[in-house]
Amino acid sequence: MPKRCLLFLLALLPASAFADIQEFKLPNGLKVIVQEDHRSPVVVSQIWYKTGSIDEFNGTTGVAHVLEHMMFKGTKKVPAGQFSRLIAAAGGRENAFTGNDYTAYFQQLEKSKLPLAFRLEADRMANLQLSTGEFAKEIRVVMEERRSRTEDNPQAQVGEQFNTAAYQVHPYGRPVIGWMNDLEHMKVDDARAWYHRWYAPNNATLVVVGDVDPQQVLKLAKQYFGPIKPQLLPLRKPQSEPEQKGERRVTVKAPAKLPYLLMGYHVPALKDPDHDWEPFALEILAGVLDGNASARLNQNLVRRDQIAIDVSDSYDLIQRDRQSMFVVDGTPSEGRTVSDLEYALLDEIERIKEDGVTEQELQRVKAQVIAADVYQRDSMFYQAMQIGRLETTGLPWKFLKDYPARLQTVTPEQVQAVARKYLTGDNLTVAVLDPQPIDENKPKHKEVTHGHN
């Protein structure tokens, strides 16, 4: 795509996308970040805690996610279940999510209801009641969630085994939902200890995007969160996965209709937004291989050669511990094997390593990635997500403004260079699903629909 088209796409960004973001810090350490977006009388409020599965100890995997569930189980002022009912009665929606690097809670409301969100979040930041009875009920919900989402899902099982093989030392290898054995033996005291260790204003970032006045938001934050005392946080020691010294393989045998292949390479995540170039080149490489119908994997392996039913890749340059994976996965077509697909995928990677990428491909991918960013920023919720995730992983929100320009600087030589450097046999982990006969009489676990992930 010509450069002028890229510039045109940047011009399409809503004014709010690059609007001034204001940042404040309360005396207790709570960071408050506000982005004005006056297109509709709505506000998104998110509170991000810098703690996730990466911080767990062996024997308590899943506790970050379990506590996320318990955060809806009440305080003295707001009994169990009342939080969600109050938000719903105000016409809003709310939920939460846990990842490797963070745990976050959000509400989307009509703008005049922002004080309600702040009052409820501040209350449970400081005054959560963790009862044995509520914990006993909720841990069963989490175990059922693990059964339905992982143990009844062959591809999810492959993903879990892939992570444990790829990360043999670093906690990114552990599942966010936790191992079943740890969940079965978890006690309310484990969740209580986690809450007291990490849930403090000086370990949190409050992000507000919407039809608001930043000074008013700051005033509300001082009113509701200001009285909460900071606490001494545990010392976080650096953790890094040792260099992989050879190819790793794992096979998962599980009842399934089709085989499945998942393969990946250790690659760096973003450390220094001003000077790093490899993460941006890896992002472009991911777009060259996958991204839309004209990308190489879909064009060559699905359409032309019909080796795969589907194939995709992924790379995330935002990680708290500055290490990531470049992952490719797919399902072979009928009559084709996992080995056929693996060979074809490796062949596509080798072609880039040997011949590089064309300027035309590069421009297409840059336009595509920037366009996706443009359209996503049209959402207040996504804007808040971007800010919260960057801040919680230790990257400045100011990176948002520089991101399109940084992508623009990537050259074909840099894309080829990262492929040659990182996409090597000794850095490769491969996980394969070997489908077993499906027992049609075996009862399925019901998908959990409680709403808090």
Short mmCIF file of C-alpha atoms in Angstrom, two decimals:
data_model
loop_
_atom_site.label_atom_id
_atom_site.label_comp_id
_atom_site.label_asym_id
_atom_site.label_seq_id
_atom_site.Cartn_x
_atom_site.Cartn_y
_atom_site.Cartn_z
CA MET A 1 0.00 0.00 0.00
CA PRO A 2 1.40 3.44 -0.89
CA LYS A 3 2.71 5.57 1.94
CA ARG A 4 0.02 8.19 1.38
CA CYS A 5 -2.60 5.53 2.25
CA LEU A 6 -0.88 4.91 5.57
CA LEU A 7 -0.89 8.61 6.32
CA PHE A 8 -4.56 8.71 5.41
CA LEU A 9 -5.27 5.91 7.89
CA LEU A 10 -3.49 7.82 10.62
CA ALA A 11 -5.62 10.84 9.77
CA LEU A 12 -8.71 8.69 10.35
CA LEU A 13 -7.87 8.25 14.01
CA PRO A 14 -10.62 9.73 16.17
CA ALA A 15 -9.53 12.90 17.92
CA SER A 16 -9.83 11.02 21.21
CA ALA A 17 -7.23 8.45 20.17
CA PHE A 18 -4.39 10.92 20.54
CA ALA A 19 -6.14 13.29 22.93
CA ASP A 20 -4.18 14.49 25.92
CA ILE A 21 -4.08 11.86 28.60
CA GLN A 22 -3.64 13.21 32.10
CA GLU A 23 -1.83 11.32 34.83
CA PHE A 24 -2.01 11.88 38.58
CA LYS A 25 -0.64 10.12 41.63
CA LEU A 26 -2.33 10.11 45.03
CA PRO A 27 -0.21 10.35 48.21
CA ASN A 28 -0.96 6.66 48.90
CA GLY A 29 0.67 5.64 45.62
CA LEU A 30 -2.44 5.04 43.49
CA LYS A 31 -1.80 6.09 39.90
CA VAL A 32 -4.79 7.73 38.18
CA ILE A 33 -4.84 8.08 34.38
CA VAL A 34 -7.69 9.90 32.64
CA GLN A 35 -8.42 10.16 28.94
CA GLU A 36 -11.25 12.40 27.79
CA ASP A 37 -13.58 11.08 25.09
CA HIS A 38 -16.70 13.19 24.71
CA ARG A 39 -18.40 11.38 21.84
CA SER A 40 -21.07 9.85 24.10
CA PRO A 41 -22.09 10.34 27.75
CA VAL A 42 -20.37 7.14 28.84
CA VAL A 43 -17.42 6.34 31.08
CA VAL A 44 -15.20 3.27 31.41
CA SER A 45 -13.50 2.76 34.77
CA GLN A 46 -10.82 0.11 35.19
CA ILE A 47 -8.64 -0.70 38.18
CA TRP A 48 -5.48 -2.68 37.36
CA TYR A 49 -3.48 -4.51 40.03
CA LYS A 50 0.12 -5.33 39.19
CA THR A 51 -0.21 -8.95 40.12
CA GLY A 52 -1.08 -12.08 38.17
CA SER A 53 -0.12 -15.72 37.86
CA ILE A 54 3.53 -14.70 37.38
CA ASP A 55 3.66 -13.85 41.10
CA GLU A 56 2.27 -17.17 42.39
CA PHE A 57 4.20 -19.75 44.38
CA ASN A 58 4.32 -23.46 43.61
CA GLY A 59 1.38 -25.21 45.25
CA THR A 60 -0.90 -22.19 44.94
CA THR A 61 -1.20 -21.81 41.16
CA GLY A 62 -4.52 -20.22 40.23
CA VAL A 63 -4.80 -18.14 43.41
CA ALA A 64 -4.70 -14.81 41.50
CA HIS A 65 -7.70 -15.91 39.45
CA VAL A 66 -9.48 -17.37 42.49
CA LEU A 67 -9.16 -14.06 44.32
CA GLU A 68 -10.57 -12.27 41.26
CA HIS A 69 -13.72 -14.39 41.79
CA MET A 70 -13.71 -13.71 45.53
CA MET A 71 -13.61 -9.93 44.95
CA PHE A 72 -17.31 -10.17 44.10
CA LYS A 73 -18.15 -11.95 47.37
CA GLY A 74 -18.74 -8.91 49.48
CA THR A 75 -17.67 -6.47 52.17
CA LYS A 76 -19.49 -5.34 55.31
CA LYS A 77 -21.19 -2.56 53.36
CA VAL A 78 -21.81 -4.50 50.14
CA PRO A 79 -22.86 -8.14 50.72
CA ALA A 80 -22.01 -10.98 48.32
CA GLY A 81 -23.60 -10.49 44.90
CA GLN A 82 -24.60 -6.90 45.62
CA PHE A 83 -21.71 -5.34 43.68
CA SER A 84 -22.95 -6.71 40.35
CA ARG A 85 -26.57 -5.92 41.17
CA LEU A 86 -25.79 -2.28 41.98
CA ILE A 87 -23.89 -1.80 38.69
CA ALA A 88 -26.68 -3.50 36.72
CA ALA A 89 -29.33 -1.36 38.45
CA ALA A 90 -27.35 1.72 37.32
CA GLY A 91 -27.57 0.49 33.72
CA GLY A 92 -23.92 -0.51 33.60
CA ARG A 93 -21.90 -3.62 32.95
CA GLU A 94 -18.92 -4.97 34.87
CA ASN A 95 -16.53 -7.88 34.94
CA ALA A 96 -12.91 -8.77 35.64
CA PHE A 97 -10.03 -10.70 34.15
CA THR A 98 -6.77 -12.25 35.30
CA GLY A 99 -3.62 -12.68 33.22
CA ASN A 100 -0.01 -13.64 33.71
CA ASP A 101 0.97 -10.07 34.54
CA TYR A 102 -2.09 -8.40 36.06
CA THR A 103 -5.61 -8.62 37.43
CA ALA A 104 -8.16 -5.99 36.37
CA TYR A 105 -11.73 -5.01 37.22
CA PHE A 106 -13.92 -2.78 35.10
CA GLN A 107 -17.27 -0.99 34.88
CA GLN A 108 -18.88 0.75 31.92
CA LEU A 109 -21.53 3.24 32.96
CA GLU A 110 -23.41 6.41 32.15
CA LYS A 111 -20.99 9.18 33.16
CA SER A 112 -22.92 10.42 36.19
CA LYS A 113 -22.57 6.94 37.77
CA LEU A 114 -18.76 7.07 38.02
CA PRO A 115 -18.89 7.77 41.80
CA LEU A 116 -20.73 4.46 42.25
CA ALA A 117 -17.93 2.55 40.51
CA PHE A 118 -15.27 4.30 42.59
CA ARG A 119 -17.16 3.73 45.86
CA LEU A 120 -17.55 0.02 45.19
CA GLU A 121 -13.98 -0.55 43.98
CA ALA A 122 -12.41 1.39 46.85
CA ASP A 123 -14.54 -0.54 49.34
CA ARG A 124 -13.39 -3.94 48.10
CA MET A 125 -9.77 -2.81 47.71
CA ALA A 126 -9.66 -2.24 51.47
CA ASN A 127 -12.50 -4.18 53.07
CA LEU A 128 -13.00 -7.51 51.27
CA GLN A 129 -14.49 -10.22 53.46
CA LEU A 130 -13.16 -13.66 52.64
CA SER A 131 -15.45 -16.19 54.31
CA THR A 132 -14.81 -19.93 54.37
CA GLY A 133 -18.34 -20.62 53.10
CA GLU A 134 -18.13 -18.31 50.09
CA PHE A 135 -14.64 -19.60 49.28
CA ALA A 136 -15.82 -23.23 49.36
CA LYS A 137 -18.55 -22.39 46.82
CA GLU A 138 -16.34 -20.31 44.55
CA ILE A 139 -13.41 -22.74 44.38
CA ARG A 140 -15.85 -25.33 42.98
CA VAL A 141 -16.89 -22.81 40.33
CA VAL A 142 -13.24 -22.26 39.36
CA MET A 143 -12.58 -26.02 39.18
CA GLU A 144 -15.61 -26.42 36.92
CA GLU A 145 -14.29 -23.56 34.79
CA ARG A 146 -10.97 -25.39 34.44
CA ARG A 147 -12.77 -28.61 33.45
CA SER A 148 -14.95 -26.95 30.82
CA ARG A 149 -12.34 -24.62 29.31
CA THR A 150 -9.22 -26.79 29.49
CA GLU A 151 -9.88 -30.43 30.28
CA ASP A 152 -12.82 -30.69 27.85
CA ASN A 153 -10.96 -28.66 25.19
CA PRO A 154 -8.20 -30.65 23.42
CA GLN A 155 -6.60 -27.56 21.86
CA ALA A 156 -6.50 -25.84 25.25
CA GLN A 157 -4.73 -28.92 26.66
CA VAL A 158 -2.15 -28.66 23.87
CA GLY A 159 -1.66 -24.98 24.66
CA GLU A 160 -1.13 -25.74 28.33
CA GLN A 161 1.42 -28.48 27.61
CA PHE A 162 3.15 -26.25 25.06
CA ASN A 163 3.63 -23.54 27.68
CA THR A 164 5.08 -25.94 30.25
CA ALA A 165 7.53 -27.28 27.65
CA ALA A 166 8.53 -23.84 26.33
CA TYR A 167 8.87 -22.25 29.79
CA GLN A 168 10.65 -24.80 31.99
CA VAL A 169 11.79 -22.25 34.58
CA HIS A 170 9.77 -19.06 34.17
CA PRO A 171 6.25 -18.87 35.70
CA TYR A 172 4.76 -17.99 32.29
CA GLY A 173 4.74 -21.78 31.88
CA ARG A 174 2.01 -22.18 34.50
CA PRO A 175 -1.68 -21.90 33.60
CA VAL A 176 -3.42 -18.75 34.82
CA ILE A 177 -6.39 -20.82 35.98
CA GLY A 178 -4.02 -23.04 37.99
CA TRP A 179 -3.36 -26.76 38.12
CA MET A 180 -6.33 -28.82 39.30
CA ASN A 181 -4.36 -30.36 42.16
CA ASP A 182 -3.53 -26.91 43.51
CA LEU A 183 -7.16 -25.81 43.23
CA GLU A 184 -8.36 -28.93 45.05
CA HIS A 185 -6.03 -28.19 47.97
CA MET A 186 -6.43 -24.41 48.06
CA LYS A 187 -7.67 -22.84 51.29
CA VAL A 188 -9.33 -19.52 52.02
CA ASP A 189 -6.12 -18.49 53.80
CA ASP A 190 -4.24 -18.73 50.46
CA ALA A 191 -6.64 -16.22 48.89
CA ARG A 192 -6.53 -14.05 52.02
CA ALA A 193 -2.72 -13.93 51.95
CA TRP A 194 -2.77 -13.02 48.25
CA TYR A 195 -5.23 -10.19 48.88
CA HIS A 196 -3.19 -8.72 51.72
CA ARG A 197 0.07 -9.11 49.79
CA TRP A 198 -0.91 -7.38 46.54
CA TYR A 199 -4.19 -5.46 46.82
CA ALA A 200 -3.03 -2.00 47.81
CA PRO A 201 -3.33 1.46 46.24
CA ASN A 202 0.44 1.61 45.63
CA ASN A 203 0.17 -1.56 43.52
CA ALA A 204 -2.76 -0.33 41.41
CA THR A 205 -3.54 1.91 38.46
CA LEU A 206 -6.97 3.49 38.00
CA VAL A 207 -7.79 4.18 34.34
CA VAL A 208 -10.82 6.27 33.34
CA VAL A 209 -11.81 6.94 29.73
CA GLY A 210 -14.95 8.78 28.70
CA ASP A 211 -17.05 11.91 28.87
CA VAL A 212 -15.34 13.24 31.99
CA ASP A 213 -13.39 16.20 33.37
CA PRO A 214 -9.95 14.95 34.57
CA GLN A 215 -9.98 17.27 37.59
CA GLN A 216 -13.38 15.94 38.65
CA VAL A 217 -12.12 12.37 38.26
CA LEU A 218 -9.09 13.21 40.41
CA LYS A 219 -11.36 14.75 43.06
CA LEU A 220 -13.50 11.58 43.13
CA ALA A 221 -10.40 9.37 43.29
CA LYS A 222 -9.10 11.35 46.27
CA GLN A 223 -12.49 11.10 47.96
CA TYR A 224 -12.91 7.32 47.60
CA PHE A 225 -9.40 5.87 47.24
CA GLY A 226 -7.42 8.56 49.07
CA PRO A 227 -8.12 7.28 52.62
CA ILE A 228 -6.78 3.76 51.83
CA LYS A 229 -3.32 3.29 53.30
CA PRO A 230 -0.39 2.06 51.18
CA GLN A 231 1.48 -1.05 52.24
CA LEU A 232 4.93 -2.49 51.90
CA LEU A 233 4.98 -4.62 48.75
CA PRO A 234 7.06 -7.80 48.40
CA LEU A 235 10.36 -7.44 46.57
CA ARG A 236 9.94 -8.70 43.00
CA LYS A 237 13.01 -10.61 41.86
CA PRO A 238 13.83 -10.70 38.14
CA GLN A 239 12.92 -13.97 36.46
CA SER A 240 14.03 -15.06 33.02
CA GLU A 241 13.83 -18.29 31.06
CA PRO A 242 17.31 -19.69 30.30
CA GLU A 243 18.26 -19.90 26.65
CA GLN A 244 16.74 -22.95 24.98
CA LYS A 245 19.46 -25.35 23.85
CA GLY A 246 17.52 -27.61 21.50
CA GLU A 247 14.15 -28.45 20.02
CA ARG A 248 11.44 -29.58 22.45
CA ARG A 249 8.43 -31.73 21.56
CA VAL A 250 5.30 -32.77 23.39
CA THR A 251 2.35 -34.90 22.28
CA VAL A 252 -1.10 -34.70 23.85
CA LYS A 253 -3.45 -37.65 23.36
CA ALA A 254 -7.04 -36.58 23.90
CA PRO A 255 -10.49 -37.35 22.44
CA ALA A 256 -10.87 -35.08 19.40
CA LYS A 257 -12.10 -35.06 15.82
CA LEU A 258 -9.02 -33.47 14.25
CA PRO A 259 -5.28 -33.24 14.94
CA TYR A 260 -3.76 -29.88 15.83
CA LEU A 261 -0.26 -28.37 15.72
CA LEU A 262 1.16 -25.61 17.91
CA MET A 263 4.75 -24.44 17.56
CA GLY A 264 6.63 -21.46 18.85
CA TYR A 265 9.93 -19.70 19.46
CA HIS A 266 11.25 -17.62 22.36
CA VAL A 267 11.51 -13.98 21.30
CA PRO A 268 11.99 -10.68 23.13
CA ALA A 269 9.14 -8.42 24.20
CA LEU A 270 9.43 -4.64 24.32
CA LYS A 271 11.93 -3.30 26.88
CA ASP A 272 12.87 0.18 25.68
CA PRO A 273 10.16 1.75 23.46
CA ASP A 274 12.54 4.48 22.29
CA HIS A 275 15.36 2.26 21.09
CA ASP A 276 14.18 -1.35 20.61
CA TRP A 277 13.46 -2.35 17.02
CA GLU A 278 13.25 -6.16 17.17
CA PRO A 279 9.75 -6.31 18.74
CA PHE A 280 8.37 -4.07 15.99
CA ALA A 281 10.03 -6.20 13.32
CA LEU A 282 8.54 -9.32 14.94
CA GLU A 283 5.11 -7.68 14.88
CA ILE A 284 5.49 -6.99 11.15
CA LEU A 285 6.74 -10.57 10.59
CA ALA A 286 3.60 -11.91 12.28
CA GLY A 287 1.51 -9.79 9.89
CA VAL A 288 3.40 -11.02 6.82
CA LEU A 289 2.68 -14.63 7.75
CA ASP A 290 -0.85 -14.13 9.05
CA GLY A 291 -3.32 -11.28 9.41
CA ASN A 292 -5.71 -11.41 6.48
CA ALA A 293 -6.64 -13.45 3.42
CA SER A 294 -3.64 -12.27 1.42
CA ALA A 295 -1.06 -13.12 4.10
CA ARG A 296 1.38 -15.90 3.28
CA LEU A 297 0.12 -18.72 5.49
CA ASN A 298 -3.50 -18.45 4.43
CA GLN A 299 -2.63 -17.79 0.80
CA ASN A 300 -0.15 -20.63 0.42
CA LEU A 301 -1.15 -23.34 2.89
CA VAL A 302 -4.94 -22.99 3.05
CA ARG A 303 -5.91 -21.72 -0.41
CA ARG A 304 -3.18 -22.83 -2.79
CA ASP A 305 -1.80 -26.09 -1.38
CA GLN A 306 -4.79 -27.01 0.85
CA ILE A 307 -2.49 -28.45 3.49
CA ALA A 308 -4.39 -26.76 6.33
CA ILE A 309 -8.02 -26.04 7.19
CA ASP A 310 -6.84 -23.05 9.18
CA VAL A 311 -3.52 -21.61 10.28
CA SER A 312 -2.56 -18.53 12.29
CA ASP A 313 0.23 -16.92 14.26
CA SER A 314 0.54 -14.60 17.24
CA TYR A 315 3.10 -12.42 18.95
CA ASP A 316 2.64 -10.08 21.92
CA LEU A 317 5.26 -7.39 22.41
CA ILE A 318 3.83 -6.27 25.78
CA GLN A 319 4.94 -8.55 28.63
CA ARG A 320 5.88 -7.62 32.17
CA ASP A 321 8.98 -9.82 32.20
CA ARG A 322 10.08 -8.66 28.73
CA GLN A 323 10.01 -12.15 27.18
CA SER A 324 7.47 -13.51 24.73
CA MET A 325 6.75 -16.28 22.23
CA PHE A 326 6.27 -16.16 18.46
CA VAL A 327 3.60 -18.83 17.97
CA VAL A 328 2.21 -20.53 14.86
CA ASP A 329 -0.66 -23.03 14.95
CA GLY A 330 -3.00 -24.83 12.60
CA THR A 331 -5.21 -27.80 11.75
CA PRO A 332 -4.20 -30.05 8.83
CA SER A 333 -6.68 -30.69 6.03
CA GLU A 334 -8.32 -34.10 5.62
CA GLY A 335 -5.78 -36.53 4.19
CA ARG A 336 -2.88 -34.43 5.46
CA THR A 337 -0.85 -35.07 8.61
CA VAL A 338 0.47 -32.84 11.33
CA SER A 339 3.93 -33.56 9.95
CA ASP A 340 2.85 -32.27 6.52
CA LEU A 341 1.63 -29.05 8.11
CA GLU A 342 4.72 -28.63 10.27
CA TYR A 343 6.99 -29.10 7.25
CA ALA A 344 4.97 -26.56 5.24
CA LEU A 345 5.04 -23.98 8.08
CA LEU A 346 8.79 -24.37 8.54
CA ASP A 347 9.22 -24.01 4.79
CA GLU A 348 7.34 -20.68 4.84
CA ILE A 349 9.56 -19.47 7.67
CA GLU A 350 12.71 -20.57 5.81
CA ARG A 351 11.62 -18.65 2.72
CA ILE A 352 11.50 -15.44 4.75
CA LYS A 353 14.87 -16.20 6.32
CA GLU A 354 16.42 -16.81 2.89
CA ASP A 355 14.55 -14.40 0.60
CA GLY A 356 13.15 -11.80 3.01
CA VAL A 357 9.87 -9.95 2.49
CA THR A 358 8.88 -7.58 -0.29
CA GLU A 359 8.38 -3.85 0.13
CA GLN A 360 4.78 -4.37 -1.01
CA GLU A 361 4.15 -6.92 1.74
CA LEU A 362 5.73 -4.62 4.26
CA GLN A 363 3.49 -1.70 3.31
CA ARG A 364 0.38 -3.92 3.35
CA VAL A 365 1.14 -5.19 6.83
CA LYS A 366 2.00 -1.74 8.19
CA ALA A 367 -1.30 -0.40 6.84
CA GLN A 368 -3.19 -3.39 8.21
CA VAL A 369 -1.70 -3.23 11.71
CA ILE A 370 -2.18 0.53 11.93
CA ALA A 371 -5.76 0.24 10.60
CA ALA A 372 -6.61 -2.38 13.23
CA ASP A 373 -5.18 -0.07 15.88
CA VAL A 374 -7.25 2.83 14.50
CA TYR A 375 -10.51 0.90 14.61
CA GLN A 376 -9.86 -0.56 18.05
CA ARG A 377 -9.09 2.87 19.47
CA ASP A 378 -12.59 3.89 18.46
CA SER A 379 -13.68 1.93 21.55
CA MET A 380 -13.41 3.63 24.94
CA PHE A 381 -12.97 0.23 26.55
CA TYR A 382 -10.06 -0.65 24.27
CA GLN A 383 -8.40 2.71 24.92
CA ALA A 384 -8.57 2.04 28.65
CA MET A 385 -7.26 -1.51 28.12
CA GLN A 386 -4.23 -0.23 26.22
CA ILE A 387 -3.36 2.32 28.90
CA GLY A 388 -3.90 -0.07 31.80
CA ARG A 389 -1.93 -2.91 30.26
CA LEU A 390 1.04 -0.73 29.37
CA GLU A 391 1.20 0.90 32.79
CA THR A 392 0.81 -2.38 34.68
CA THR A 393 3.58 -4.06 32.69
CA GLY A 394 5.93 -1.14 33.31
CA LEU A 395 5.70 0.61 29.94
CA PRO A 396 4.61 4.26 29.64
CA TRP A 397 1.17 5.00 28.18
CA LYS A 398 2.93 7.63 26.04
CA PHE A 399 4.09 4.71 23.86
CA LEU A 400 0.57 4.68 22.36
CA LYS A 401 1.29 7.86 20.41
CA ASP A 402 4.61 6.56 19.10
CA TYR A 403 3.46 3.07 18.12
CA PRO A 404 2.38 3.78 14.49
CA ALA A 405 5.56 5.76 13.79
CA ARG A 406 7.74 3.00 15.25
CA LEU A 407 6.08 0.41 12.99
CA GLN A 408 6.67 2.70 10.02
CA THR A 409 10.43 2.58 10.55
CA VAL A 410 10.70 -1.22 10.18
CA THR A 411 12.63 -2.29 7.09
CA PRO A 412 12.50 -5.56 5.08
CA GLU A 413 16.06 -6.28 6.26
CA GLN A 414 14.98 -6.03 9.91
CA VAL A 415 12.09 -8.45 9.38
CA GLN A 416 14.46 -10.94 7.76
CA ALA A 417 17.01 -10.40 10.55
CA VAL A 418 14.62 -11.29 13.42
CA ALA A 419 13.40 -14.37 11.52
CA ARG A 420 16.98 -15.56 11.09
CA LYS A 421 17.93 -14.77 14.69
CA TYR A 422 14.99 -16.24 16.59
CA LEU A 423 13.06 -18.68 14.37
CA THR A 424 15.67 -21.45 14.64
CA GLY A 425 15.45 -25.17 15.26
CA ASP A 426 17.20 -25.04 18.63
CA ASN A 427 14.73 -22.38 19.82
CA LEU A 428 11.64 -24.30 18.69
CA THR A 429 8.97 -25.97 20.84
CA VAL A 430 6.36 -28.14 19.12
CA ALA A 431 3.13 -29.47 20.65
CA VAL A 432 0.88 -31.87 18.77
CA LEU A 433 -2.65 -33.12 19.41
CA ASP A 434 -2.95 -36.84 18.64
CA PRO A 435 -6.74 -37.26 18.38
CA GLN A 436 -8.26 -40.25 20.18
CA PRO A 437 -11.76 -41.73 19.67
CA ILE A 438 -14.53 -39.63 21.20
CA ASP A 439 -16.83 -41.34 23.69
CA GLU A 440 -20.22 -39.93 22.71
CA ASN A 441 -21.75 -41.23 25.97
CA LYS A 442 -19.36 -39.34 28.22
CA PRO A 443 -21.15 -36.37 29.86
CA LYS A 444 -19.77 -32.95 28.99
CA HIS A 445 -18.94 -30.40 31.66
CA LYS A 446 -21.15 -27.37 31.43
CA GLU A 447 -19.50 -24.12 30.35
CA VAL A 448 -19.34 -21.77 33.34
CA THR A 449 -21.58 -18.73 32.82
CA HIS A 450 -21.14 -16.89 36.11
CA GLY A 451 -19.57 -13.97 34.29
CA HIS A 452 -16.33 -13.41 36.19
CA ASN A 453 -13.42 -14.93 34.27
#
